[in-house]
Coordinates of C-alpha atoms and ligand atoms in Angstrom, one line a residue:
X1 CA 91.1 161.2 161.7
X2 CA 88.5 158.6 162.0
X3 CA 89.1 155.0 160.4
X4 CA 87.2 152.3 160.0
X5 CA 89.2 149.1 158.9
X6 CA 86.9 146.1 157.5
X7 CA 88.6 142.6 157.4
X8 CA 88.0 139.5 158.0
X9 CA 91.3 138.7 160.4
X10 CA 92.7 140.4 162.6
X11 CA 95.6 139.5 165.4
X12 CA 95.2 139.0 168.6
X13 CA 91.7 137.4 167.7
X14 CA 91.7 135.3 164.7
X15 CA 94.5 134.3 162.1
X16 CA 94.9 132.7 159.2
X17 CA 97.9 134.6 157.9
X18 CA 99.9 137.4 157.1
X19 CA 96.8 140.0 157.1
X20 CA 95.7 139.5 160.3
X21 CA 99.3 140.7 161.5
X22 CA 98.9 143.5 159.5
X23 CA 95.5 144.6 160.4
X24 CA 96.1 144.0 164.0
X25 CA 99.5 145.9 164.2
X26 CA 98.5 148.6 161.9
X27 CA 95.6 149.4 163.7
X28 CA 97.3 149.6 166.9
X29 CA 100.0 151.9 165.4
X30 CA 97.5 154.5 164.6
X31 CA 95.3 154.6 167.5
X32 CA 98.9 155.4 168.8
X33 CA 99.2 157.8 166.7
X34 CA 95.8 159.5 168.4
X35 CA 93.7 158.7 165.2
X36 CA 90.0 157.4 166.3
X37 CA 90.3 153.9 164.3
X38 CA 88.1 151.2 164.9
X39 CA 88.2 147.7 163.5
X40 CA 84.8 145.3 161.9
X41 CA 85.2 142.0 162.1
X42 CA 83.2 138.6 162.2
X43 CA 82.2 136.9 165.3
X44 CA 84.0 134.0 164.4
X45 CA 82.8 131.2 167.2
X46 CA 86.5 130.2 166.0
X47 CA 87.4 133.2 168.3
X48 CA 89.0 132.3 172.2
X49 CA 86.5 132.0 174.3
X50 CA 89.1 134.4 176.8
X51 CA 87.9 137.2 174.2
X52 CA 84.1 136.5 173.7
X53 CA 84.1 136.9 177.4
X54 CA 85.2 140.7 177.2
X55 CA 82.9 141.6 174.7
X56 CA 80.6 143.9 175.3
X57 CA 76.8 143.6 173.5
X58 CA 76.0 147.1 171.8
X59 CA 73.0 146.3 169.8
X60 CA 71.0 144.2 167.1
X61 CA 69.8 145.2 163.8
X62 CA 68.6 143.3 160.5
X63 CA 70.4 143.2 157.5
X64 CA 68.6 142.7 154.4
X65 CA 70.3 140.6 151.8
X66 CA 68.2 139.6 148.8
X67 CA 64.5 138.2 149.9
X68 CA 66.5 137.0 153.7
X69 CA 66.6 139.3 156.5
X70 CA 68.9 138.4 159.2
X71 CA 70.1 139.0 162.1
X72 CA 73.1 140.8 163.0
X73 CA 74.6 141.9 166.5
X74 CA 77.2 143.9 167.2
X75 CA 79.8 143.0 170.2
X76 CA 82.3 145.5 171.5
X77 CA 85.4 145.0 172.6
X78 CA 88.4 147.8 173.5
X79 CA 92.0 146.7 173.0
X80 CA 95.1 148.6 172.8
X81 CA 93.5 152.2 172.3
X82 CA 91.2 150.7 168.9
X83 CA 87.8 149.5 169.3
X84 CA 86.8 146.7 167.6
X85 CA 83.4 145.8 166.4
X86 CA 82.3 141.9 166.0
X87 CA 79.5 141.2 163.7
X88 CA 77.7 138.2 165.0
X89 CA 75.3 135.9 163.2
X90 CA 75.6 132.1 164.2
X91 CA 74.3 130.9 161.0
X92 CA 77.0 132.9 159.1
X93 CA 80.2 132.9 161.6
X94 CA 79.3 130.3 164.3
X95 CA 81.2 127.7 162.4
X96 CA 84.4 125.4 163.9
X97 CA 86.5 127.4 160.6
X98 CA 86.9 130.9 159.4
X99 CA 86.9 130.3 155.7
X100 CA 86.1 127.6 153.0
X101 CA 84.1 124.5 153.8
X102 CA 80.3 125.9 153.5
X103 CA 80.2 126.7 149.6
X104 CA 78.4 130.0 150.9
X105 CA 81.4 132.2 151.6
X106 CA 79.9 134.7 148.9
X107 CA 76.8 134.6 151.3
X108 CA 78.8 135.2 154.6
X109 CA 81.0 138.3 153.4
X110 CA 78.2 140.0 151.6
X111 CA 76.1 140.0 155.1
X112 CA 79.4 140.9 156.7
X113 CA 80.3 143.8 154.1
X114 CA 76.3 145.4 153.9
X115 CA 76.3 145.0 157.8
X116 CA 79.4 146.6 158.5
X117 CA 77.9 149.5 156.2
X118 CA 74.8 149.5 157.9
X119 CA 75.8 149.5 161.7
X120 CA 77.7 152.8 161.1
X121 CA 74.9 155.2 161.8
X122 CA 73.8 153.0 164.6
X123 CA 76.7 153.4 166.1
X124 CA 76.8 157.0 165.6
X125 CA 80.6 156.8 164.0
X126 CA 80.7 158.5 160.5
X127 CA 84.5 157.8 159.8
X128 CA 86.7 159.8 157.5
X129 CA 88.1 156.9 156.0
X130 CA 86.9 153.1 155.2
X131 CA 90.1 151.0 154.6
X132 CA 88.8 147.5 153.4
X133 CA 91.3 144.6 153.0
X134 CA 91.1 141.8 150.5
X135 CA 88.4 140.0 148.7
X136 CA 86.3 139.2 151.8
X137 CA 85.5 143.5 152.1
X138 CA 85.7 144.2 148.4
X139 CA 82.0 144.7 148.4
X140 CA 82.5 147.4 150.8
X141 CA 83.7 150.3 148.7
X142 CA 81.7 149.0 145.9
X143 CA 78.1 149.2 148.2
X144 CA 79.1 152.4 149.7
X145 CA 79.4 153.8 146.1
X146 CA 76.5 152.0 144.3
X147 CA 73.9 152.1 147.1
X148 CA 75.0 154.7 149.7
X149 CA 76.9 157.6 149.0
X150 CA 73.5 159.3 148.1
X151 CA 72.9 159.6 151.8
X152 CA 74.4 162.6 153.5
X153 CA 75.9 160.1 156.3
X154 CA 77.7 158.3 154.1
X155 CA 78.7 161.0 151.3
X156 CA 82.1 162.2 152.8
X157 CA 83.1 158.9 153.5
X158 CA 86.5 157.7 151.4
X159 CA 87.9 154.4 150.6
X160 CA 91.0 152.6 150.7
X161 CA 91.0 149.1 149.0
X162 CA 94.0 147.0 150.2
X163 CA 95.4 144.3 148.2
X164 CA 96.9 141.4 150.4
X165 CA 97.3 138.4 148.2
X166 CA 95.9 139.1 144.6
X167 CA 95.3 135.1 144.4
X168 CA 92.5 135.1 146.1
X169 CA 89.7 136.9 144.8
X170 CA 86.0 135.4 146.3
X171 CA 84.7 134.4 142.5
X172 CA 81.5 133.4 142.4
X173 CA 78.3 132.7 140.3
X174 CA 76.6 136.3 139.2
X175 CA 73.4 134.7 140.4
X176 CA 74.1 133.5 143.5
X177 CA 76.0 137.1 144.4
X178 CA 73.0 138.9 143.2
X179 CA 70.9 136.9 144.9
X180 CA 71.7 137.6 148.4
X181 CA 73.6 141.5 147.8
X182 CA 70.9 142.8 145.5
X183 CA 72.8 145.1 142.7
X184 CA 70.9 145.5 139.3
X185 CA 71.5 144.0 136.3
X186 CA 73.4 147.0 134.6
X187 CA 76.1 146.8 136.9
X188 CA 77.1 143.3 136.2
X189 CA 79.1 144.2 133.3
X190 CA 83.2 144.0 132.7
X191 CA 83.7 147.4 133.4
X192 CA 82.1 146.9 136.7
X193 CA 81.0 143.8 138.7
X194 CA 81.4 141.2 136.2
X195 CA 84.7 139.1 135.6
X196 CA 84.5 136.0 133.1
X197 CA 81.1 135.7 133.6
X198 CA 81.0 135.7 137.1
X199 CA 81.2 137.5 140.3
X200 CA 84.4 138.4 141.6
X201 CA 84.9 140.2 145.2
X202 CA 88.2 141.5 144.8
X203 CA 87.4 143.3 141.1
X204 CA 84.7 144.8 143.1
X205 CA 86.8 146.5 145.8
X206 CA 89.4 147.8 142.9
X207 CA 87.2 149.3 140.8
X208 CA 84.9 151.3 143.4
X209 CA 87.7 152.2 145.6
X210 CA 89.1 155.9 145.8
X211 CA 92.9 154.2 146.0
X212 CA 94.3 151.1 146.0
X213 CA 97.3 149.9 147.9
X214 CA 98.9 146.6 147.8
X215 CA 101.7 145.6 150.6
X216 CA 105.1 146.1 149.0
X217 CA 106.3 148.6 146.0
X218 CA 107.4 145.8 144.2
X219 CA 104.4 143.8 144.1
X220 CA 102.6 147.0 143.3
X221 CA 104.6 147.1 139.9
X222 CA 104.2 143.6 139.6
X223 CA 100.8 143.3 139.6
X224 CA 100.2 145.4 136.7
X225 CA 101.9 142.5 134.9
X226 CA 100.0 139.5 132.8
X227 CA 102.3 137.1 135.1
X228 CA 101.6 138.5 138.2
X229 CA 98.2 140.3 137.8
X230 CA 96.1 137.4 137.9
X231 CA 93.5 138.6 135.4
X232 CA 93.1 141.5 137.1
X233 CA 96.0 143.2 135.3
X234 CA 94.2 145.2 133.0
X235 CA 92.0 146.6 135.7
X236 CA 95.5 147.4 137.8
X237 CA 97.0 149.1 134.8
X238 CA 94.4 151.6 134.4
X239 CA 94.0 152.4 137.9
X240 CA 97.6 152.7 138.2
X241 CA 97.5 156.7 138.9
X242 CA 95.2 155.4 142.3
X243 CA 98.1 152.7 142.8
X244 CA 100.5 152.8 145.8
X245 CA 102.9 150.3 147.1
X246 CA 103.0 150.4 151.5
X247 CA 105.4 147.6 152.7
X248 CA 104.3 146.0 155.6
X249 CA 105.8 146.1 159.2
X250 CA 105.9 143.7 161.8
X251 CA 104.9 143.5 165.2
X252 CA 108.5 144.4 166.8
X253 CA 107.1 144.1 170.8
X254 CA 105.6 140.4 169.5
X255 CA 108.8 139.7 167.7
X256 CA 111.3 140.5 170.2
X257 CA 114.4 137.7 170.7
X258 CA 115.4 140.3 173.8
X259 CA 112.1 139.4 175.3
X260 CA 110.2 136.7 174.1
X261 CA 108.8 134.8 176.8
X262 CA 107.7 131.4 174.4
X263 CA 112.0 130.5 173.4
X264 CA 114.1 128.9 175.7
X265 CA 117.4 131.6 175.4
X266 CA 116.5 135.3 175.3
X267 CA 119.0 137.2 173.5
X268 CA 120.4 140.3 171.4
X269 CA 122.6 141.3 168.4
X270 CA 125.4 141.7 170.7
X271 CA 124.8 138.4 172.7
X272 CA 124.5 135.8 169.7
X273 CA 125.6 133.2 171.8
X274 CA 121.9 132.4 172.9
X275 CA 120.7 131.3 169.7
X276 CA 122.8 128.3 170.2
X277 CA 120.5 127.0 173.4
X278 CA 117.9 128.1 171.4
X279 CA 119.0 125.6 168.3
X280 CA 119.5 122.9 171.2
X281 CA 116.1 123.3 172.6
X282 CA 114.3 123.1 168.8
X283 CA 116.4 119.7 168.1
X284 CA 115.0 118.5 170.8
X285 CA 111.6 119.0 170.2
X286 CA 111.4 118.4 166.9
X287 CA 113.7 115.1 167.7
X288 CA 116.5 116.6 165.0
X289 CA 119.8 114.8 166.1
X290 CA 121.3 117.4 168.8
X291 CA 124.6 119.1 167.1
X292 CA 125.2 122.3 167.4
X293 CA 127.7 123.1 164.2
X294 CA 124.9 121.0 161.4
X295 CA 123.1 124.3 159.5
X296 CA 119.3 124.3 160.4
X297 CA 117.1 125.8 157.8
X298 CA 113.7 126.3 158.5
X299 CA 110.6 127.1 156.5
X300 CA 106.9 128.5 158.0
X301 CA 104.5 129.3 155.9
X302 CA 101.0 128.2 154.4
X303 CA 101.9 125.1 152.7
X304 CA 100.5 126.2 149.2
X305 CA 102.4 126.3 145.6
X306 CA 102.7 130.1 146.1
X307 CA 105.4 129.9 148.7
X308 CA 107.9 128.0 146.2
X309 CA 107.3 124.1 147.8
X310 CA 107.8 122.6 144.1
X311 CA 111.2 123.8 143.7
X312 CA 111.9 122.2 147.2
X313 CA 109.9 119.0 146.0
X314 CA 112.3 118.8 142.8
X315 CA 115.6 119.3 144.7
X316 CA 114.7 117.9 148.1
X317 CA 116.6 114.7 147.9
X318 CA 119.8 117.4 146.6
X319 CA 119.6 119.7 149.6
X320 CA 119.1 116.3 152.1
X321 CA 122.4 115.3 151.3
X322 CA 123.8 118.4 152.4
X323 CA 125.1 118.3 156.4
X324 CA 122.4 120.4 157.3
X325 CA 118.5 120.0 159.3
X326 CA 115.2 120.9 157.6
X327 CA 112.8 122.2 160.1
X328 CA 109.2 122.6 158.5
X329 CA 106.1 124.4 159.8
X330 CA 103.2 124.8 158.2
X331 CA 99.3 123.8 157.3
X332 CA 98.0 123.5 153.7
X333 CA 97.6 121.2 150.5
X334 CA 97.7 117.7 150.8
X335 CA 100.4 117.0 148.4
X336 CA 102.8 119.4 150.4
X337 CA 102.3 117.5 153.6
X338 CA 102.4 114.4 152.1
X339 CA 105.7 115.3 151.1
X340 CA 107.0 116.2 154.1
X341 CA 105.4 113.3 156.1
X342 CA 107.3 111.0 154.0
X343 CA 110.4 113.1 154.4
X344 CA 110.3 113.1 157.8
X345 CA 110.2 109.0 157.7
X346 CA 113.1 109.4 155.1
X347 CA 115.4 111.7 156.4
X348 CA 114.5 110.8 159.9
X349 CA 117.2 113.5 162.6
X350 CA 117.5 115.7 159.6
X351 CA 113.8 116.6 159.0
X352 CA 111.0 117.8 161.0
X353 CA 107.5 118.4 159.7
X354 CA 105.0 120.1 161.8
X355 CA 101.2 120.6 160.1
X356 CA 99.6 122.6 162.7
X357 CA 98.8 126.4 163.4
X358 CA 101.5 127.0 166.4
X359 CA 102.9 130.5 167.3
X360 CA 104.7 129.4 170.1
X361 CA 106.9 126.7 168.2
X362 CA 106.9 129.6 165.3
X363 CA 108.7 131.6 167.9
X364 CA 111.2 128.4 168.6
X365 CA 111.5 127.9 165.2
X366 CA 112.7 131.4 163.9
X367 CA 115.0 132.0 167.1
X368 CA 116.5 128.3 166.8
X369 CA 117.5 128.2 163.0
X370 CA 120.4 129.3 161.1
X371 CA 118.6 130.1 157.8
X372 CA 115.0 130.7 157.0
X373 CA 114.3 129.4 153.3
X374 CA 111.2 131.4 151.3
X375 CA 111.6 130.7 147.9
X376 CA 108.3 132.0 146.9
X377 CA 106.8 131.6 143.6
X378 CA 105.3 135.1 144.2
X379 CA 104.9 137.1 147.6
X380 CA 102.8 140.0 148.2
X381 CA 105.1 141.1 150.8
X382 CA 106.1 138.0 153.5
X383 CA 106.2 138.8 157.1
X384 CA 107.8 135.4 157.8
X385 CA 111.3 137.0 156.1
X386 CA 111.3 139.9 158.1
X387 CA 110.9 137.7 161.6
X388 CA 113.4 135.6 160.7
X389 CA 115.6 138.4 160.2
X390 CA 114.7 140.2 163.7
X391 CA 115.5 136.5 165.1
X392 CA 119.1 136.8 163.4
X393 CA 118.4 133.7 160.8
X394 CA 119.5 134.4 158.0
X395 CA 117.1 134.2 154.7
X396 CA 117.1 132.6 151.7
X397 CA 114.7 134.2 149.2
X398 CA 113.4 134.3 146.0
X399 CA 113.8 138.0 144.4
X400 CA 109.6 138.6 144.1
X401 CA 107.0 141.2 145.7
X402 CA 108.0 141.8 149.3
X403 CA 111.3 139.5 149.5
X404 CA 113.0 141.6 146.9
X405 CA 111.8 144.8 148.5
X406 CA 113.2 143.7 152.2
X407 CA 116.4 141.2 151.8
X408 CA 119.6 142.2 149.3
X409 CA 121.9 138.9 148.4
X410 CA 125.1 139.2 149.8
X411 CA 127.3 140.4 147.4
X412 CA 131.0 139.8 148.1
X413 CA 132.6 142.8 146.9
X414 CA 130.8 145.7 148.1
X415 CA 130.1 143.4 151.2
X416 CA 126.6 144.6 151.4
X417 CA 123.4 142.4 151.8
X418 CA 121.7 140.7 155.2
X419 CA 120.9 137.3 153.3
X420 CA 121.0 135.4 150.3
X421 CA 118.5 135.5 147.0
X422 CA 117.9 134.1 143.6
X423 CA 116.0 135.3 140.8
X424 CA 114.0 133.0 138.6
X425 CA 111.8 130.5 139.8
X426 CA 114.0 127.6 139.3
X427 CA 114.9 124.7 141.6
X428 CA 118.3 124.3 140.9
X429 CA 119.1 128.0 141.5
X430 CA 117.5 128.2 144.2
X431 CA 119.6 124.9 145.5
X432 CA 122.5 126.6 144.0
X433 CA 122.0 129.6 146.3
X434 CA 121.7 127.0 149.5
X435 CA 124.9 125.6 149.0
X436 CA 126.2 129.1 148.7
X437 CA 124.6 130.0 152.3
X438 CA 126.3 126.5 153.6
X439 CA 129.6 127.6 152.1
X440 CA 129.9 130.6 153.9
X441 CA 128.3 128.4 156.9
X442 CA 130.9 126.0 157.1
X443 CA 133.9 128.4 155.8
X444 CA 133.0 131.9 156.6
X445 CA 131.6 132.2 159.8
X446 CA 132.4 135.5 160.3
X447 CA 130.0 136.7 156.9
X448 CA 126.9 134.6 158.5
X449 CA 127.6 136.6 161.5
X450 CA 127.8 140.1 160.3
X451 CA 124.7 138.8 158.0
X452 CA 122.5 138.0 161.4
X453 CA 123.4 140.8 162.7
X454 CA 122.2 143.5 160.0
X455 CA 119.1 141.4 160.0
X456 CA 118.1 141.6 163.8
X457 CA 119.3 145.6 163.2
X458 CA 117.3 146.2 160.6
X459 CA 113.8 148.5 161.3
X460 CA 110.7 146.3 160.8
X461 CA 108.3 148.4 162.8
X462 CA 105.4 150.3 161.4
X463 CA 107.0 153.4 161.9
X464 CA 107.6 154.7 158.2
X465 CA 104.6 152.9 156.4
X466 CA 101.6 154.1 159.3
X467 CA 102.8 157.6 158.1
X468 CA 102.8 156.4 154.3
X469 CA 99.0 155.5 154.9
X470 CA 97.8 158.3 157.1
X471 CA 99.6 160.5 154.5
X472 CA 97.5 158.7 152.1
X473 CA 94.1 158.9 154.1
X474 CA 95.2 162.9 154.2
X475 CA 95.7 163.6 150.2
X476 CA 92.0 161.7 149.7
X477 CA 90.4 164.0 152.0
X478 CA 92.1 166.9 150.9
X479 CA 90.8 166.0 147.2
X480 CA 87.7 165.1 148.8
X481 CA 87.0 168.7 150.2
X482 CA 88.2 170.7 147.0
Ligands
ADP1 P1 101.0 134.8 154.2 O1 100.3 136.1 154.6 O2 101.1 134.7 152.7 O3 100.4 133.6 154.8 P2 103.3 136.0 155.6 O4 104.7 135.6 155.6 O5 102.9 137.4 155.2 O6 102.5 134.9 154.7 O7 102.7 135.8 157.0 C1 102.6 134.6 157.6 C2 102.4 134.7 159.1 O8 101.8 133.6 159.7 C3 103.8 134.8 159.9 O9 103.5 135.5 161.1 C4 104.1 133.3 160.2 O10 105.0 133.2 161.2 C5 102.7 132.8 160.5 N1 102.5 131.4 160.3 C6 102.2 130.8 159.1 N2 102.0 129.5 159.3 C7 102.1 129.3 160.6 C8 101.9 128.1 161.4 N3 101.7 126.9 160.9 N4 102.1 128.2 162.7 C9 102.3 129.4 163.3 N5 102.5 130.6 162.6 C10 102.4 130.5 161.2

């Protein structure tokens, strides 16, 4: 099969989050598989240099976007069996961020989703499928149906519209999107382009897409849901035949305590032992007082209110007094790291706070704790979890999306479970459930063993979900053909 992803992240060349894992690994995983799949991306200047230098320029073309024309090259680069495709325009991507601080991201992603339409014949690659993924390529499958699929090159072509974090959804002014990606009028109505009077990116993927897929079965039920749906509900519900839930995998070669070069002890199910160095090590960096039998949660994660930081802001001083070590990791709103800046002062040995984008001390992080904490408010599907688990700490979770779908409490009759969860969105559960984790710390060391070990057992790889989606990619062609 042929496949084209379009996204604006992608590991090992830019990352934000969680996506870029996914489009990275998955990609890989099929090109494995011996499909043809190539990947679009921006030429983020934002990009290491140690890439740019391997690219490859294929060719220039002009896109036209409203009354602008502009420039658009293409820059090759081959990587693990998939080809990936940079769209360069310095006006548009040669920026010191990849998102936010321009107030023209509507600008920037339509050039990036007409260009990535446009180069196809160019490049002489007519693929079977177009998987787009999240707001920034939602204008993808809605171009290719509105303004291409007339033309025998692009008329086979099928889409897949993959939802990554319904929050975000690129809504801007109707006149500013028209402005520069040229629909008519008539489309900008609520059955089509227009949300609450304005343009929104996302809507525009789900309703010109031929299926849509979201990143865990549970947040595909939730979504079609007034609490979770973020407005979009409606528009979920009646798509809901075209719905399909694909929980991600991780990157098990990456995320690999038996080999990780980046943490101090390398180690395996069967020799737990090396965690304990590791534990040593991350005291020490993160200047935590150095005992080995004090519990060490840790928590990674954007620091935004979806990953559950007000329930931690309104027990914090609770779980401090507990014998245990808060490590923190993270980058986001201001209030979050204020909090956490002033903890650090406060709880000074006990707490660590780290604001900065840092794989390696993510690595140190995940193999050094005792318990990873992710009480999310919702969550799409959470890598962070799954790591944690390969790395034998043991999580702590909220039941919602992707957590529900990937860690089952520990339930101390049947003796199942590989971690510990709670079920409404409220503090003192949640604090409830960490003195629960303590207890069998402290008491039952012998659970919180078995418990790390069913979590660095369990199969995170891509194995089952690349053949959910290539099954997927089949039954649209199939349909496509008949
Ligand atoms: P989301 O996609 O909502 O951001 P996920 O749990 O799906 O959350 O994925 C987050 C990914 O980003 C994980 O691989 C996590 O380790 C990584 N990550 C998040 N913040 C940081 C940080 N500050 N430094 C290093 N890695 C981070």
């Amino acid at each position: 099969m042929k496949i084209l992803f379009t996204s604006s992240e992608c590991v090992p060349f830019v990352k934000t989050g969680g996506l870029a894992d996914v489009v990275g690994s998955l990609a890989t995983v099929l090109a494995r598989e011996g499909h043809d799949v190539r990947v679009v991306l921006p030429m983020y200047t934002a990009i290491d240099f140690s890439w740019q230098q391997q690219m490859e320029h294929l060719l220039h073309f002009d896109v036209q976007l409203g009354w602008r024309r502009q420039y658009c090259g293409v820059m090759q680069l081959q990587h693990e069996g998939v080809t990936y495709y940079f769209l360069d325009n310095k006006y548009y991507f040669g920026r010191p961020y990849v998102y936010g601080l321009g107030g023209d991201e509507y600008e920037r992603f339509s050039f990036f989703c007409r260009a990535a339409l446009n180069a196809l014949p160019l490049l002489d690659f007519q693929p079977d499928i177009i998987h787009a993924h999240d707001w920034q390529s939602g204008m993808v499958p809605a171009l290719l149906k509105i303004q291409y699929q007339h033309l025998p090159f692009y008329a086979a072509i099928r889409t897949v519209f993959t939802i990554h974090n319904l929050q975000y959804q690129g809504i801007f002014g109707i006149r500013e999107v028209q402005d520069v990606i040229g629909l008519g009028d008539g489309l900008w109505s609520a059955d089509k382009l227009e949300f609450s009077g304005c343009a929104n990116f996302m809507k525009a993927g789900l309703v010109y897409t031929d299926i849509i897929t979201t990143v865990s079965p549970s947040y595909a039920g939730e979504i079609t849901t007034a609490y979770y749906g973020e407005r979009l509900d409606g528009l979920i519900r009646a798509r809901k035949k075209e719905l399909f839930g694909v929980i991600n995998g991780i990157d098990t070669e990456l995320y690999d305590p038996e080999t990780d070069n980046m943490i101090a002890q390398t180690y395996t199910a069967d020799t737990l032992g090396g965690k304990a160095k590791n534990k040593k090590a991350l005291q020490k960096e993160l200047a935590l007082e150095e005992k080995a039998d004090v519990p060490l949660l840790a928590m990674i994660g954007r620091l935004t209110n979806q990953k559950g930081l007000d329930l931690v802001d309104c027990v914090l001083s609770d779980i401090m007094a507990e014998d245990l070590q808060l490590a923190v990791l993270g980058m986001g709103d201001s209030r979050y790291t204020n909090l956490f800046s002033w903890a650090e002062t406060k709880y000074r040995g006990k707490l660590a706070a780290r604001f900065t984008m840092d794989s390696a001390l993510a690595h140190k992080i995940y193999a050094g704790a005792d318990f990873f904490l992710m009480p999310s408010l919702f969550e799409p599907c959470g890598l962070s979890q799954m790591i944690a688990m390969r790395y034998g700490s043991v999580p702590i979770v909220r039941e919602t999306g992707g957590l529900r779908d990937t860690v089952l409490s520990y339930n101390e009759e049947t003796k199942e479970g590989n971690g510990f969860s709670f079920r409404d969105f409220n503090a003192h559960d949640m604090l409830s459930v960490i003195r629960r984790a303590l207890d069998f710390y402290r008491n039952r060391k012998d659970v919180v063993e078995t418990l790390r070990k069913r979590g660095m057992q369990g199969d995170y790889s891509w194995t089952h979900s690349a053949r959910e989606y290539l099954n997927l990619y089949k039954k649209l062609l199939k349909k496509g053909s008949a």
